[in-house]
């Protein structure tokens, strides 16, 4: 593994038992996990290549408990890593040896649903899909739909600003969150935003969404729910190669069509997904485009036709429109399970998440193929075609020495490629630790320092989820905003990763 | 997921299989959404993904199982919902089975746990002992409050509470002879079901006869081994499997069998897994494969061979799909379709994928969690405003009945009734149509 | 008036001010100068930072310098059949930078999101006089903290944007307004809630004090046609609907509060269901217009007290003092005061960008209070 995590604080490590005792006083019962064997399952998130059992796991059930835990940890200088369902693909929820892992898994309630004002108030541990399940009975749904929606939590979605198939039309998490209750590292509970739109003052909610667990712990979320469209239709369009598929995507957008979802899979991804769902994907195409349109039936009919026309105009070899809701769901099931489904064809995978200008897709795909040959590692591609968000899945075997390093280097090259064509390191999975050291590829020192100053405003002692997102952990004092507590600088010299 | 099993450990087929299962997991977490214990507790250790880690850690390091690992593995219902959910094809069942066996071999449980498990293993697989235990249960009922206060005695309390107020008369065990039978099947005699609910077998025999099947009961057949298997008593389970394979092979090699029909889905899952359980036994591997291939849930068989003509009874049925049927055997549509075919209005509850908490010995050994799951399931079923609750597993029926006011019957009872059989005992109270 | 020509000029100006303790007020077109308390500061005009940097219609991305006129931007994208989906509006001379810094959004906000939702990236100068980049030129990006969100609606308090990248979306091929008449605020809200909660995909919903309810249906012709046909049925229990040809002036009033009577202008944001209660609680003589399905209520009156703010707060909302006589603006803060913890946090965040308070001009009194809070 080439990514270095912060050197554990020996004093924190040494007082582990005391920390456990103190936390148990706050969260009784089985809410504190300290047995080494029981810490193992917490040692990684969706980025399984990186593992680190946490110092302890604490599973609070109330905001007050979260506040008390953070307050105590803050006073003692103990780091905290928040965790939802541990599905982050960028290591955002990777524990630290000297950090308390704060699991929000017990915050599972949907607190309130206001269908008239179209909002739902949920606890952070409620899964993405569970929000929709809670409101679908009245004809509503929650739009952002990461492929991990069955398991990932709204808290994690907020932290990662997660996207999904529908974010092209309905936006990322940040566009669908109205408010949040956030507990800061010092235990202070703040409410950002609310049931109303656009609070005054600085958009702190906006910066908390996507902060990857570094600014505060989200303990309640107010989301916007949407009326379910009258109709949703999906069409599978197969192309000989990805370049033609990419061109089709560009033309669809250029003609003013913003589909509800537009996804692309390459041959390996198609095969893996078909093996899991058995829905009848065309297996003899080079790229498969899944386009979903929703809305009134008339609109869907019209758009389906347009898309078919555009597809043919770009060399589509197969085209299939969903015949009913079940088939549409099945079309998507394979896509949503594409990531884990490659588990069938490869023991391990690294999922990249760059966004590129769609017009550069052919170049990027070509270069990725070259890199694949250079590195000797297969790659299966799944894209959010509509917004240029690539998910190359680098297939490797963790049990083969050196393959992880190769996969990481390959992934880093892919992301550098994305940046070089005018894109970004991550479109929806976050920076985490996975892309941390590549941040200077996209931002200058001044840019990064400015970002870190925001961190310092929320967490001056840098205790909340440290070691993520930013390649160099500066002391807040070095960033020109020093907070001296108890006559001492709070943080010893931080290592350069 | 990366594994570091030492080479010599992989020489053991069970270890090698487990390693393969673990390697398949990509840690995506989908399984957490459908795991009853994770849904209840929110602790990663109580999720399939967490247990995979715990088991990996234990097996990989050849470690003596730690109490935490044992606790969380014990909490697993073996409902196998995770297998249905996993997009990566992780065979959690074989992994947790191996883990339970490993724990049984290498972990020294507290004496009361050992005593309880020994008692369960001694009683439950044997109908005679089961009947005796049920008859003695009322004697222990007054002690239940006291027993609940002593942690070591809670499983005993759960056992007593699970016992019916009255032990029903034994189920018939007459083979069915049908001239010109369309099929010849063996019906699993089972262990708990015939004692707790003899009507199920009766209904099954009637329906199968009506469907034109010759039904036999294999000589020397006994408990499928599921209960002891899930307690990690690998040796006992394999012995049971061998015995049953021999019993059914005798029939197969005799007059032949078209199916081994099972009316308790938990047992069905295990019998279908004989092929894996006995894979390393040269003397039984092939025979087990034959037996597993023949094993079918009664609903599977009927869906395939056709249901006799039915007379709608006008009831709304809340169908509870047993985990061992929907997840373990992947039989999901057949029971619902059969019930609908028979004229019933079938409704499926929210969280249908979640276990009711019965799960074999779970409602004895993990009575608290089982209680929570049972209550939750009953609430979801109540919300359907149905006339009756139907399910395909005796354990689920007993569990749900404890938490619900509605009558609970086996699917086959409703099908039997619709196709000409008597009204199920549990529905006597309903007005005649 | 300082007039930097580029980001480097701007950075130098800010650095000088930081070093010498001077206060700077950023200005685009200056159309929002009367928002906030009267104050003393050197004006920095960003009007000179003008021009289109990059526009790829198919990528749905536009990069412009912040001094570029809003009207020019709108014209540019319209020429490609696209629009700024958050429907900004502004007086003549308004700049895209000012619009974004003010966080303006029109009626479509209720379905398309606010200005913040469409700001993808920027280049700005912090209060330290440092040029920094945040966000990117793609529609999907979660790389690092979402600093553009902080900039949108920051009203020039944390930094000067020199360049910004926004998301553009296709302009609807058809737009139809359906109107209802004579509805009480309660009925109006109910109708709007029903419409917005239906799958007829209403893109905007507003109500005027005269009882008029406006519903906008936009999109491809076949779809618009179908939905316009369906809506009356969906709202049958609430009202009757008719197409309205000349709806622009009505929308203008609902969207901007234009035409309302009174010297004191409030912009109240609140849960839509609370809008009728707000209106009911307004003092006699107050004028109002409702947008965002009830989520925004413009209130105008001559009362120079903060009663409106208190009512809004009690209903789970907040009121901004958009316009008022100078004396009132000096006394009543422009934004509704934050909770103590939020104010302290906001102050720390502001100082992260502007440690010397170069942009803290006294325009927003609560900034000083918050600084005191968190110090």
CSV table of C-alpha atoms in Angstrom, one decimal, chain A residues 1 30 33 35-51 57 59 83-87 103-106 108 127 133 147-153 276 336-349 396-400, chain B residues 1-5 19 22-34 37-47 49-54 56-57 60-61 63-72 75 83-90 353 376:
chain,number,residue,atom,x,y,z
A,1,UNK,CA,0.0,0.0,0.0
A,30,UNK,CA,-22.9,-3.1,23.7
A,33,UNK,CA,-16.6,-2.3,21.1
A,35,UNK,CA,-12.2,-6.5,21.9
A,36,UNK,CA,-9.5,-6.8,19.2
A,37,UNK,CA,-11.4,-9.6,17.5
A,38,UNK,CA,-14.6,-7.6,17.4
A,39,UNK,CA,-12.8,-4.6,15.9
A,40,UNK,CA,-11.7,-6.6,12.8
A,41,UNK,CA,-14.9,-6.2,10.9
A,42,UNK,CA,-14.6,-2.5,11.2
A,43,UNK,CA,-11.1,-2.3,9.7
A,44,UNK,CA,-12.0,-1.2,6.2
A,45,UNK,CA,-14.8,0.4,4.2
A,46,UNK,CA,-15.5,-0.2,0.5
A,47,UNK,CA,-11.8,0.3,-0.2
A,48,UNK,CA,-10.9,-3.1,1.1
A,49,UNK,CA,-7.3,-2.8,0.1
A,50,UNK,CA,-6.7,-0.6,3.2
A,51,UNK,CA,-7.4,-2.0,6.6
A,57,UNK,CA,-15.8,1.4,18.0
A,59,UNK,CA,-22.2,3.0,18.5
A,83,UNK,CA,-18.9,5.8,9.8
A,84,UNK,CA,-22.2,5.0,8.1
A,85,UNK,CA,-22.4,1.6,6.4
A,86,UNK,CA,-18.8,1.5,5.4
A,87,UNK,CA,-19.4,1.5,1.7
A,103,UNK,CA,-20.7,4.1,14.0
A,104,UNK,CA,-24.1,5.6,13.2
A,105,UNK,CA,-25.6,2.2,12.5
A,106,UNK,CA,-28.1,2.5,15.3
A,108,UNK,CA,-32.1,4.1,11.8
A,127,UNK,CA,-30.2,3.7,4.2
A,133,UNK,CA,-39.2,2.9,0.9
A,147,UNK,CA,-25.5,2.0,-6.7
A,148,UNK,CA,-24.9,1.2,-3.0
A,149,UNK,CA,-28.3,2.6,-2.1
A,150,UNK,CA,-29.4,-0.7,-0.6
A,151,UNK,CA,-26.7,-0.4,2.1
A,152,UNK,CA,-25.2,3.1,2.2
A,153,UNK,CA,-26.6,5.5,4.7
A,276,UNK,CA,-25.5,-11.7,-11.5
A,336,UNK,CA,-26.3,-1.1,-9.6
A,337,UNK,CA,-24.6,-4.4,-8.7
A,338,UNK,CA,-21.9,-4.0,-11.3
A,339,UNK,CA,-19.2,-3.0,-8.8
A,340,UNK,CA,-19.7,-5.9,-6.4
A,341,UNK,CA,-20.6,-8.3,-9.2
A,342,UNK,CA,-17.2,-8.1,-10.6
A,343,UNK,CA,-16.3,-10.0,-7.4
A,344,UNK,CA,-17.4,-13.0,-9.5
A,345,UNK,CA,-14.7,-12.5,-12.0
A,346,UNK,CA,-11.9,-11.0,-9.9
A,347,UNK,CA,-11.1,-11.5,-6.2
A,348,UNK,CA,-10.5,-7.8,-5.7
A,349,UNK,CA,-11.1,-4.5,-7.5
A,396,UNK,CA,-6.6,-7.5,-9.3
A,397,UNK,CA,-5.8,-10.1,-6.7
A,398,UNK,CA,-4.8,-8.9,-3.3
A,399,UNK,CA,-3.2,-12.2,-2.5
A,400,UNK,CA,-0.7,-11.7,-5.3
B,1,UNK,CA,-11.2,-9.5,0.0
B,2,UNK,CA,-7.6,-10.3,0.6
B,3,UNK,CA,-6.9,-13.5,2.6
B,4,UNK,CA,-3.8,-14.9,4.2
B,5,UNK,CA,-4.6,-18.5,4.9
B,19,UNK,CA,-11.2,-19.1,1.9
B,22,UNK,CA,-14.2,-15.0,1.7
B,23,UNK,CA,-12.2,-14.1,-1.3
B,24,UNK,CA,-15.5,-13.5,-3.2
B,25,UNK,CA,-16.6,-10.7,-0.8
B,26,UNK,CA,-15.7,-7.3,-2.1
B,27,UNK,CA,-16.9,-5.6,1.1
B,28,UNK,CA,-19.7,-3.7,-0.7
B,29,UNK,CA,-22.0,-3.9,2.2
B,30,UNK,CA,-25.2,-4.7,0.3
B,31,UNK,CA,-25.8,-7.6,2.6
B,32,UNK,CA,-26.1,-5.4,5.7
B,33,UNK,CA,-29.4,-4.1,4.4
B,34,UNK,CA,-31.1,-7.4,4.5
B,37,UNK,CA,-29.5,-8.8,13.2
B,38,UNK,CA,-27.8,-5.8,11.5
B,39,UNK,CA,-31.2,-4.2,10.9
B,40,UNK,CA,-31.9,-4.6,14.6
B,41,UNK,CA,-28.6,-3.8,16.1
B,42,UNK,CA,-26.7,-1.6,13.7
B,43,UNK,CA,-23.4,-3.2,14.7
B,44,UNK,CA,-21.1,-4.2,11.9
B,45,UNK,CA,-20.2,-7.3,13.8
B,46,UNK,CA,-23.8,-8.4,13.6
B,47,UNK,CA,-23.9,-8.1,9.9
B,49,UNK,CA,-20.0,-8.6,6.2
B,50,UNK,CA,-18.8,-8.3,9.8
B,51,UNK,CA,-19.2,-12.0,10.4
B,52,UNK,CA,-17.3,-12.7,7.3
B,53,UNK,CA,-14.5,-10.7,8.8
B,54,UNK,CA,-14.7,-12.3,12.2
B,56,UNK,CA,-11.9,-14.8,8.3
B,57,UNK,CA,-9.8,-13.6,11.2
B,60,UNK,CA,-7.0,-17.5,8.8
B,61,UNK,CA,-4.9,-17.3,11.9
B,63,UNK,CA,-7.1,-19.0,16.2
B,64,UNK,CA,-9.0,-20.3,19.1
B,65,UNK,CA,-12.3,-18.6,18.7
B,66,UNK,CA,-12.7,-15.5,20.9
B,67,UNK,CA,-15.9,-14.8,22.9
B,68,UNK,CA,-16.8,-11.9,20.7
B,69,UNK,CA,-16.5,-13.9,17.5
B,70,UNK,CA,-18.6,-16.6,19.1
B,71,UNK,CA,-21.2,-14.1,20.3
B,72,UNK,CA,-21.7,-12.6,16.9
B,75,UNK,CA,-26.4,-14.3,16.7
B,83,UNK,CA,-26.8,-14.7,0.1
B,84,UNK,CA,-29.8,-13.4,-1.8
B,85,UNK,CA,-28.5,-9.9,-1.6
B,86,UNK,CA,-24.9,-10.4,-2.3
B,87,UNK,CA,-24.0,-9.4,-5.9
B,88,UNK,CA,-20.6,-11.0,-5.7
B,89,UNK,CA,-21.9,-14.6,-5.1
B,90,UNK,CA,-20.6,-15.0,-1.6
B,353,UNK,CA,-36.9,-10.6,3.2
B,376,UNK,CA,-41.6,-7.0,14.2
